[in-house]
Coordinates of C-alpha atoms and ligand atoms in Angstrom, one line a residue:
X194 CA 95.8 115.6 163.5
X195 CA 95.7 118.7 161.3
X196 CA 93.0 121.1 161.8
X197 CA 90.5 121.5 158.9
X198 CA 88.1 124.1 157.8
X199 CA 85.2 123.5 155.3
X200 CA 83.5 126.6 153.7
X201 CA 80.1 126.3 152.4
X202 CA 77.7 124.0 154.6
X203 CA 75.5 122.7 151.7
X204 CA 74.7 119.3 150.6
X205 CA 78.4 118.8 149.7
X206 CA 80.2 120.9 152.4
X207 CA 78.1 119.8 155.3
X208 CA 78.6 116.0 154.4
X209 CA 82.4 116.5 153.8
X210 CA 82.8 118.4 157.3
X211 CA 80.7 115.8 159.2
X212 CA 82.5 112.8 157.3
X213 CA 86.0 114.3 157.8
X214 CA 85.2 114.7 161.5
X215 CA 84.0 111.0 161.7
X216 CA 87.7 110.1 160.3
X217 CA 89.1 111.7 163.6
X218 CA 89.9 115.1 162.2
X219 CA 89.0 118.3 163.9
X220 CA 86.7 120.2 161.7
X221 CA 85.2 123.7 161.5
X222 CA 82.4 124.4 159.2
X223 CA 82.0 127.9 158.1
X224 CA 78.8 129.3 156.3
X225 CA 77.7 132.8 155.6
X226 CA 74.0 131.9 156.4
X227 CA 73.7 132.7 160.3
X228 CA 70.5 130.6 160.5
X229 CA 71.9 127.6 159.0
X230 CA 75.0 127.7 161.3
X231 CA 72.6 128.3 164.3
X232 CA 70.5 125.2 163.4
X233 CA 73.8 123.1 162.7
X234 CA 75.0 123.9 166.3
X235 CA 71.6 122.4 167.4
X236 CA 72.4 119.4 165.5
X237 CA 69.7 120.1 162.6
X238 CA 70.7 119.7 159.2
X239 CA 69.0 122.1 156.9
X240 CA 68.1 119.7 154.4
X241 CA 67.4 115.9 154.3
X242 CA 70.2 113.6 153.7
X243 CA 70.0 110.0 154.9
X244 CA 71.9 109.4 158.0
X245 CA 73.3 112.9 158.1
X246 CA 71.6 113.8 161.4
X247 CA 73.1 111.0 163.2
X248 CA 76.6 111.7 161.8
X249 CA 76.3 115.3 162.9
X250 CA 74.9 114.4 166.2
X251 CA 78.0 112.0 166.9
X252 CA 80.5 114.5 165.8
X253 CA 79.1 117.5 167.7
X254 CA 78.9 115.5 170.7
X255 CA 82.5 114.5 170.4
X256 CA 83.4 118.0 169.9
X257 CA 85.3 117.1 166.6
X258 CA 82.9 119.3 164.5
X259 CA 82.1 123.0 165.1
X260 CA 80.2 125.7 163.2
X261 CA 80.9 129.4 162.7
X262 CA 79.2 131.9 160.4
X263 CA 82.4 134.0 160.2
X264 CA 86.0 133.4 159.0
X265 CA 87.3 135.6 161.9
X266 CA 87.2 132.7 164.2
X267 CA 89.5 130.6 162.1
X268 CA 92.9 130.5 163.2
X269 CA 96.3 129.8 161.5
X270 CA 96.2 126.2 162.9
X271 CA 94.0 125.5 160.0
X272 CA 96.2 123.6 157.5
X273 CA 93.5 122.3 155.0
X274 CA 90.5 124.5 153.9
X275 CA 87.8 122.7 152.0
X276 CA 85.9 125.0 149.7
X277 CA 82.4 123.9 148.9
X278 CA 80.6 127.1 148.0
X279 CA 78.2 127.4 145.0
X280 CA 79.6 127.7 141.6
X281 CA 76.4 128.2 139.7
X282 CA 76.1 128.4 136.0
X283 CA 75.9 131.9 134.5
X284 CA 73.5 132.5 131.5
X285 CA 76.1 131.8 129.1
X286 CA 76.8 128.4 130.7
X287 CA 80.1 129.4 132.3
X288 CA 80.4 128.7 136.1
X289 CA 80.3 131.8 138.4
X290 CA 83.3 131.7 140.7
X291 CA 82.7 134.8 142.6
X292 CA 81.8 133.0 145.9
X293 CA 84.9 130.8 145.5
X294 CA 87.2 133.8 145.0
X295 CA 85.5 135.5 147.9
X296 CA 85.9 132.6 150.3
X297 CA 89.7 132.2 149.3
X298 CA 90.2 135.8 149.8
X299 CA 88.6 135.5 153.4
X300 CA 90.7 132.7 154.0
X301 CA 94.0 134.4 153.0
X302 CA 93.0 137.2 155.3
X303 CA 92.3 135.1 158.4
X304 CA 94.3 131.9 158.5
X305 CA 97.2 133.5 156.7
X306 CA 99.3 132.6 153.7
X307 CA 100.4 129.0 154.4
X308 CA 97.5 126.5 153.9
X309 CA 95.9 124.0 151.4
X310 CA 93.1 125.3 149.7
X311 CA 90.9 122.2 148.7
X312 CA 88.3 122.8 145.9
X313 CA 85.2 120.5 146.3
X314 CA 83.0 122.6 144.3
X315 CA 82.8 121.9 140.7
X316 CA 84.8 124.3 138.6
X317 CA 85.9 124.7 135.1
X318 CA 89.1 122.9 134.1
X319 CA 92.0 125.1 134.7
X320 CA 90.4 127.1 137.7
X321 CA 92.7 125.5 140.5
X322 CA 95.8 126.3 138.7
X323 CA 94.8 129.9 137.9
X324 CA 93.7 130.5 141.5
X325 CA 97.2 129.0 142.8
X326 CA 99.0 131.2 140.3
X327 CA 97.1 134.3 141.5
X328 CA 98.5 133.3 145.1
X329 CA 102.0 132.8 143.9
X330 CA 103.5 135.1 146.6
X331 CA 102.1 132.8 149.2
X332 CA 102.7 129.3 150.3
X333 CA 99.3 128.3 149.2
X334 CA 98.4 125.2 147.3
X335 CA 95.1 125.1 145.5
X336 CA 94.2 121.4 145.0
X337 CA 91.3 120.0 143.2
X338 CA 89.3 117.3 145.2
X339 CA 86.1 116.8 143.2
X340 CA 83.0 115.6 145.0
X341 CA 81.1 112.4 143.7
X342 CA 78.2 112.6 146.2
X343 CA 74.8 111.6 144.8
X344 CA 71.9 113.4 146.8
X345 CA 70.0 111.1 148.9
X346 CA 73.2 109.0 149.4
X347 CA 75.6 111.7 150.2
X348 CA 76.8 110.2 153.6
X349 CA 77.1 106.7 152.0
X350 CA 79.1 108.2 149.0
X351 CA 81.5 110.1 151.4
X352 CA 82.2 107.1 153.4
X353 CA 82.2 104.4 150.8
X354 CA 83.0 106.4 147.6
X355 CA 83.7 104.7 144.2
X356 CA 87.1 106.6 144.1
X357 CA 88.9 109.5 145.6
X358 CA 90.4 112.0 143.1
X359 CA 93.1 114.6 144.1
X360 CA 94.5 117.1 141.6
X361 CA 97.7 119.1 142.6
X362 CA 100.6 120.7 141.1
X363 CA 102.7 119.0 144.0
X364 CA 102.5 115.2 144.5
X365 CA 103.4 115.6 148.0
X366 CA 100.5 117.9 148.7
X367 CA 98.3 115.8 146.7
X368 CA 99.3 112.8 148.9
X369 CA 98.8 115.0 152.1
X370 CA 95.4 115.6 151.0
X371 CA 94.7 112.0 150.2
X372 CA 96.0 110.9 153.8
X373 CA 92.9 113.0 155.1
X374 CA 90.9 110.3 153.9
X375 CA 92.7 107.4 155.8
X376 CA 90.2 105.0 157.0
X377 CA 88.2 105.2 153.7
X378 CA 88.6 102.1 151.5
X379 CA 88.5 103.3 148.0
X380 CA 90.5 103.4 144.7
X381 CA 92.7 106.7 144.9
X382 CA 94.0 108.8 142.1
X383 CA 96.6 111.7 142.1
X384 CA 96.6 113.7 139.0
X385 CA 97.1 117.1 137.7
X386 CA 94.4 119.8 138.9
X387 CA 93.2 120.0 135.3
X388 CA 92.7 116.3 135.2
X389 CA 90.9 116.3 138.6
X390 CA 88.6 119.1 137.5
X391 CA 87.9 117.3 134.1
X392 CA 87.1 113.9 135.7
X393 CA 84.3 115.6 137.7
X394 CA 82.7 117.3 134.6
X395 CA 83.3 114.3 132.4
X396 CA 81.8 111.8 134.9
X397 CA 78.6 113.9 135.3
X398 CA 78.2 114.6 131.5
X399 CA 78.8 111.2 130.5
X400 CA 76.0 110.0 132.9
X401 CA 73.8 112.6 131.5
X402 CA 74.7 111.4 127.9
X403 CA 73.8 108.0 129.1
X404 CA 70.4 109.1 130.4
X405 CA 69.6 111.1 127.3
X406 CA 70.1 108.1 125.3
X407 CA 68.0 105.9 127.5
X408 CA 65.2 108.6 127.4
X409 CA 65.3 108.7 123.4
X410 CA 65.3 105.0 123.4
X411 CA 62.3 105.1 125.6
X412 CA 60.3 107.2 123.3
X413 CA 61.5 104.9 120.3
X414 CA 60.1 101.9 122.4
X415 CA 56.7 103.8 122.7
X416 CA 56.3 103.7 118.9
X417 CA 57.6 100.4 118.1
X418 CA 55.9 98.3 120.8
X419 CA 59.3 97.3 122.5
X420 CA 59.5 97.4 126.1
X421 CA 62.1 99.8 127.5
X422 CA 62.6 97.7 130.6
X423 CA 63.4 94.6 128.6
X424 CA 65.4 96.6 126.2
X425 CA 67.5 98.3 129.0
X426 CA 68.0 95.0 131.0
X427 CA 69.2 93.3 127.8
X428 CA 71.4 96.1 126.9
X429 CA 72.7 96.5 130.5
X430 CA 73.8 92.7 130.6
X431 CA 76.7 94.0 128.6
X432 CA 79.4 94.7 131.2
X433 CA 80.7 97.4 129.2
X434 CA 77.4 99.2 129.5
X435 CA 76.1 98.0 132.9
X436 CA 72.5 97.9 134.4
X437 CA 72.8 101.2 136.2
X438 CA 71.5 104.5 135.3
X439 CA 69.1 103.0 132.7
X440 CA 65.7 104.0 134.0
X441 CA 63.9 106.4 131.7
X442 CA 62.1 109.5 133.0
X443 CA 60.8 112.9 132.6
X444 CA 64.5 114.1 131.8
X445 CA 67.4 114.5 134.2
X446 CA 67.8 117.5 136.6
X447 CA 69.3 118.3 139.9
X448 CA 72.1 120.9 141.0
X449 CA 74.8 119.0 139.3
X450 CA 74.0 117.4 136.0
X451 CA 72.3 120.6 134.2
X452 CA 75.2 122.9 135.6
X453 CA 78.0 120.4 134.7
X454 CA 76.9 119.6 131.2
X455 CA 76.4 123.5 130.3
X456 CA 79.8 124.2 131.7
X457 CA 81.6 121.4 129.9
X458 CA 79.6 122.2 126.6
X459 CA 80.3 125.9 126.8
X460 CA 83.9 125.6 128.0
X461 CA 84.7 123.0 125.3
X462 CA 83.1 125.0 122.6
X463 CA 84.8 127.9 123.6
X464 CA 88.2 126.1 123.4
X465 CA 87.3 125.2 119.9
X466 CA 86.7 121.5 120.8
X467 CA 83.2 121.3 121.0
X468 CA 81.6 118.2 122.8
X469 CA 78.8 117.9 120.6
X470 CA 77.5 114.6 122.4
X471 CA 77.1 116.7 125.6
X472 CA 75.4 119.5 123.6
X473 CA 73.1 117.0 121.9
X474 CA 72.3 115.4 125.4
X475 CA 71.3 118.7 126.9
X476 CA 69.1 119.4 123.9
X477 CA 67.6 116.0 124.1
X478 CA 66.9 116.5 127.8
X479 CA 64.5 119.2 126.8
X480 CA 62.8 116.8 124.4
X481 CA 62.2 114.5 127.2
X482 CA 60.6 117.2 129.3
X483 CA 58.3 118.1 126.4
X484 CA 57.4 114.4 125.5
X485 CA 55.7 114.5 129.0
X486 CA 53.4 117.3 128.0
X487 CA 52.8 115.7 124.5
X488 CA 51.6 112.5 126.0
X489 CA 49.5 114.4 128.6
X490 CA 47.8 116.4 125.7
X491 CA 47.2 113.2 123.8
X492 CA 45.5 111.8 126.8
X493 CA 43.3 114.8 127.6
X494 CA 41.8 115.4 124.2
X495 CA 44.6 117.6 122.7
X496 CA 45.3 120.4 125.2
X497 CA 45.6 121.1 128.8
X498 CA 43.7 124.5 128.9
X499 CA 41.2 124.4 131.9
X500 CA 42.3 120.9 133.0
X501 CA 43.5 120.2 136.7
X502 CA 46.3 117.8 136.8
X503 CA 47.6 116.0 139.8
X504 CA 51.3 115.7 140.2
X505 CA 53.1 113.0 142.4
X506 CA 56.8 114.1 142.9
X507 CA 58.1 117.5 143.0
X508 CA 61.9 116.7 143.9
X509 CA 64.2 116.0 141.0
X510 CA 64.6 112.6 142.0
X511 CA 63.3 110.3 145.0
X512 CA 65.0 110.4 148.4
X513 CA 65.9 114.0 148.4
X514 CA 63.9 117.2 149.2
X515 CA 66.1 119.3 146.6
X516 CA 63.9 120.7 143.7
X517 CA 66.8 122.4 142.0
X518 CA 66.4 122.1 138.2
X519 CA 63.7 119.6 138.9
X520 CA 62.1 118.1 135.7
X521 CA 58.9 117.8 137.8
X522 CA 58.8 121.5 138.4
X523 CA 59.5 122.2 134.8
X524 CA 56.6 119.9 133.8
X525 CA 54.2 121.5 136.4
X526 CA 55.2 125.1 134.9
X527 CA 54.5 124.1 131.3
X528 CA 51.1 122.7 132.4
X529 CA 50.4 126.1 134.0
X530 CA 51.7 128.0 130.9
X531 CA 49.2 125.9 128.7
X532 CA 46.2 126.9 130.9
X533 CA 46.0 124.0 133.2
X534 CA 46.2 124.0 137.0
X535 CA 48.5 121.8 139.0
X536 CA 48.0 120.1 142.6
X537 CA 51.2 118.8 143.6
X538 CA 52.4 116.3 146.3
X539 CA 55.9 115.3 147.4
X540 CA 56.8 113.5 150.6
X541 CA 59.8 115.8 151.2
X542 CA 60.3 118.6 148.8
X543 CA 58.6 122.1 149.1
X544 CA 57.3 123.9 146.1
X545 CA 59.6 127.0 145.5
X546 CA 57.6 130.3 146.1
X547 CA 57.6 131.4 142.2
X548 CA 55.6 128.3 141.0
X549 CA 51.8 128.6 141.1
X550 CA 51.4 125.0 142.1
X551 CA 48.9 124.3 145.1
X552 CA 50.9 121.6 147.3
X553 CA 48.8 119.0 149.0
X554 CA 49.7 117.0 152.1
X555 CA 48.8 113.7 150.8
X556 CA 49.1 112.1 147.3
X557 CA 45.3 111.3 147.3
X558 CA 44.5 115.0 148.1
X559 CA 46.2 116.0 144.9
X560 CA 44.0 113.8 142.8
X561 CA 40.9 115.2 144.2
X562 CA 38.7 116.4 141.0
X563 CA 41.8 116.1 138.9
X564 CA 41.4 114.9 135.3
X565 CA 44.7 113.3 135.3
X566 CA 47.6 112.2 137.4
X567 CA 51.3 112.4 136.4
X568 CA 54.0 110.5 138.3
X569 CA 57.2 112.6 137.9
X570 CA 59.3 111.4 140.7
X571 CA 60.0 107.8 141.8
X572 CA 59.1 107.8 145.4
X573 CA 58.5 104.2 146.5
X574 CA 55.3 105.2 148.3
X575 CA 53.6 106.0 145.2
X576 CA 53.7 102.3 144.0
X577 CA 51.9 101.2 147.1
X578 CA 48.8 103.4 146.7
X579 CA 45.5 101.6 145.7
X580 CA 44.5 102.8 142.3
X581 CA 40.8 102.2 143.2
X582 CA 41.2 104.9 145.9
X583 CA 42.7 107.2 143.3
X584 CA 39.9 106.4 140.9
X585 CA 37.5 107.4 143.6
X586 CA 38.6 111.0 143.8
X587 CA 39.8 111.5 140.2
X588 CA 37.3 113.3 137.7
X589 CA 36.3 110.4 135.4
X590 CA 37.5 109.4 132.8
X591 CA 40.8 110.3 134.2
X592 CA 44.2 109.9 132.7
X593 CA 47.3 108.3 134.4
X594 CA 50.8 109.2 133.1
X595 CA 53.6 107.3 134.7
X596 CA 57.0 108.9 133.7
X597 CA 59.0 106.8 136.1
X598 CA 57.5 103.3 135.4
X599 CA 57.0 102.6 139.1
X600 CA 53.2 101.8 139.2
X601 CA 52.3 98.3 138.7
X602 CA 51.0 98.6 135.0
X603 CA 48.6 95.5 135.1
X604 CA 46.8 96.8 138.1
X605 CA 46.6 100.4 137.0
X606 CA 45.5 99.5 133.7
X607 CA 42.6 97.6 135.0
X608 CA 41.5 100.5 136.7
X609 CA 42.2 103.1 134.1
X610 CA 41.9 102.4 130.5
X611 CA 43.6 105.7 129.8
X612 CA 46.9 104.8 131.4
X613 CA 50.3 105.6 129.7
X614 CA 53.9 105.1 130.7
X615 CA 57.1 106.7 129.2
X616 CA 58.9 103.9 127.4
X617 CA 56.1 101.8 126.1
X618 CA 53.7 99.2 127.8
Ligands
UDX740 C1 77.9 123.2 146.2 C2 78.0 123.9 144.8 O1 76.9 124.5 144.5 C3 78.3 122.9 143.7 O2 78.8 123.7 142.5 C4 79.5 122.1 144.0 O3 79.6 120.9 143.1 C5 79.2 121.3 145.5 O4 79.0 122.5 146.4 P1 75.8 122.3 147.1 O5 76.3 121.7 148.4 O6 74.5 121.7 146.7 O7 76.8 122.4 146.0 O8 75.5 123.8 147.5 P2 74.5 124.5 148.5 O9 73.4 123.3 148.8 O10 73.7 125.5 147.4 O11 75.0 125.0 149.6 C6 76.0 125.9 149.3 C7 76.3 126.6 150.8 O12 77.3 127.6 150.7 C8 75.0 127.5 151.5 O13 74.6 127.0 152.7 C9 75.5 128.8 151.4 O14 74.9 129.5 152.6 C10 77.0 128.7 151.5 N1 77.8 129.9 151.1 C11 77.5 130.4 149.8 C12 78.9 130.2 151.8 O15 79.1 129.9 152.9 N2 79.4 131.3 151.3 C13 79.3 131.8 150.1 O16 79.9 132.8 149.7 C14 78.1 131.4 149.4
UDX741 C1 74.9 113.5 140.5 C2 76.0 112.2 140.4 O1 75.3 110.9 140.4 C3 77.1 112.4 141.5 O2 78.0 111.5 141.4 C4 77.5 113.7 141.5 O3 78.5 114.0 142.6 C5 76.5 114.7 141.5 O4 75.6 114.7 140.5 P1 72.8 113.8 141.7 O5 72.6 115.1 141.1 O6 72.5 113.7 143.3 O7 74.1 113.1 141.6 O8 71.6 112.9 141.0 P2 71.7 111.5 140.2 O9 71.3 110.4 141.1 O10 72.9 111.3 139.6 O11 70.5 111.7 139.3 C6 70.6 112.8 138.3 C7 69.4 112.9 137.6 O12 69.3 111.7 136.8 C8 68.0 112.9 138.5 O13 67.2 113.9 137.9 C9 67.4 111.6 138.2 O14 66.0 111.4 138.4 C10 68.0 111.1 136.8 N1 68.1 109.5 136.7 C11 69.0 109.0 137.4 C12 67.2 109.1 135.7 O15 66.3 109.7 135.2 N2 67.4 107.7 135.6 C13 68.2 107.0 136.3 O16 68.4 105.8 136.1 C14 69.1 107.7 137.2

C-alpha cells in the first residue's frame, strides 16, 4: 500500500489521516503545533469530533497512523501528501495561501520531487494548476480533492461521503487518488482541478444562499403570521428543494461558509462575473444577526444598556466545540457593545479570550438574575430544561428569545408571556 502523509491536523486533516489509516493505508500526520502532535500521540484529539477518539485509538494501536511535528521525518517513500493546512480569508476576501505554499515547499525539500500533492484545503479556483505549473521541473502532480466534512459529523462524512471529487490534469493520477478511497461506497467524480475547486466553493455557497433565503423567509413569517416550520416543511416537500438545511437561525457561521462565500464572491467579482446571489446571501446573513438584536431590544423596552442577558449556546452550531465565526459570539459581542452584559453557557465550546462574556458551568447559572435568555445554538439539552426552573432564577418579568426554535413553544409561552421565536409563532 502506498505511504501517505497528511499535513495539517485540524478538523479536516486529522479526520482524513485517521480515515485513510482505517482504509488500510500507512499514514503519517504532520503538524507544526508540537503540543497538538504530542496529544495526538497520546490518542487525544485536540477538539471534539464524534467517534474521532475511537478511530484514532484503533489506528494508533494498529500502527497505521503516526504523528510528527517536523517534515524531516518524512521519507521519499511518501507517494501521496494530503495538504489540509489553513487557507484563511484575507481582509479583501481572498484566501491566504501562504501556509499551503510553505507546506508544499517543505515537502519538496524532504520527500523529493516525485509525489502527488493532494489539496484538501479550500482554495481559490485555479490554485492547483498554478501550483503544479510552479513545480513543472519536477514529477509532482497537484490534485484537488476537496473535503465535504460537516463539523460534528466529520468521521461519518469521511467514511460515508455524499461524493468523492478529484480534480487532476492527468486522469491516471486522478484515478490513483480515487483508488486511495477503495472501501468507501460513494459516487465518484474525476474532473479538472478547476472544476473540483469550484465544486467545493459552489456547494458551500449554495447552502449559504439557501440558508439566507430561509432566514429571510423566517423574518417575513414573523410579520405575516405564517409559521416558518410549516412553510419550510411545505416547500421542502418539493424534491427539487428538499427538507434539509431549512432551519432558520441567528445566521450561518463556522470555519467554512463565511470563508468560502467571501472567496467565491470576491474572486468572481474580480473575474468580471460577480456572483451577486452569493454577495446578497453574505449581506443577508448580517441582517439575520442584527435581527436577533432587534427582537431582543423590542422585548427589553427598546435598549440593552445595563441589561444582563443569558446566552445558551456559543458554538457556531450544535455538536461541535468550534466557535470560529460563530453567530452566537457575534450576537454576544453586539449585546456588550450596546451596554449589556452576557452570561454564556455552552456544553462544549469555550469562549475565546477576547470576548468579555462570563462563561457559566450550567445553563441555569447563566440565567441567574438575567433579564433575558437567548437561545443561539441548537444543543438538544436546552429543550429538556424546565422553564419553571429557569423562571425561578431569571429576573422577572424576563424575556425569552429562541433563535433556533428548539424550545417547546406552548410550555415556554405559558411560563413566559414575553416569549419570541425567530420565524414567527
Ligand atoms: C483547514 C482549512 O482551514 C480549511 O480552509 C480547509 O478547508 C480544511 O483545512 P481545519 O481543519 O478546520 O480547516 O483547520 P484547523 O482546525 O484550523 O487546523 C489546521 C491545522 O494545521 C492546525 O493544527 C495547525 O497547527 C496546522 N498547521 C497550520 C500546520 O500544520 N502548518 C501550517 O503551516 C499551518
Ligand atoms: C459545512 C458544509 O456543510 C460541509 O459540507 C463543508 O465541508 C464544510 O462546511 P460546517 O461548516 O461544519 O459544514 O457546518 P454546517 O453544518 O454546514 O452549518 C453551517 C452553518 O449553517 C452553521 O452556522 C449552522 O448553524 C447553520 N445552519 C445549518 C442553519 O442555520 N440551519 C440549517 O438548517 C443548517
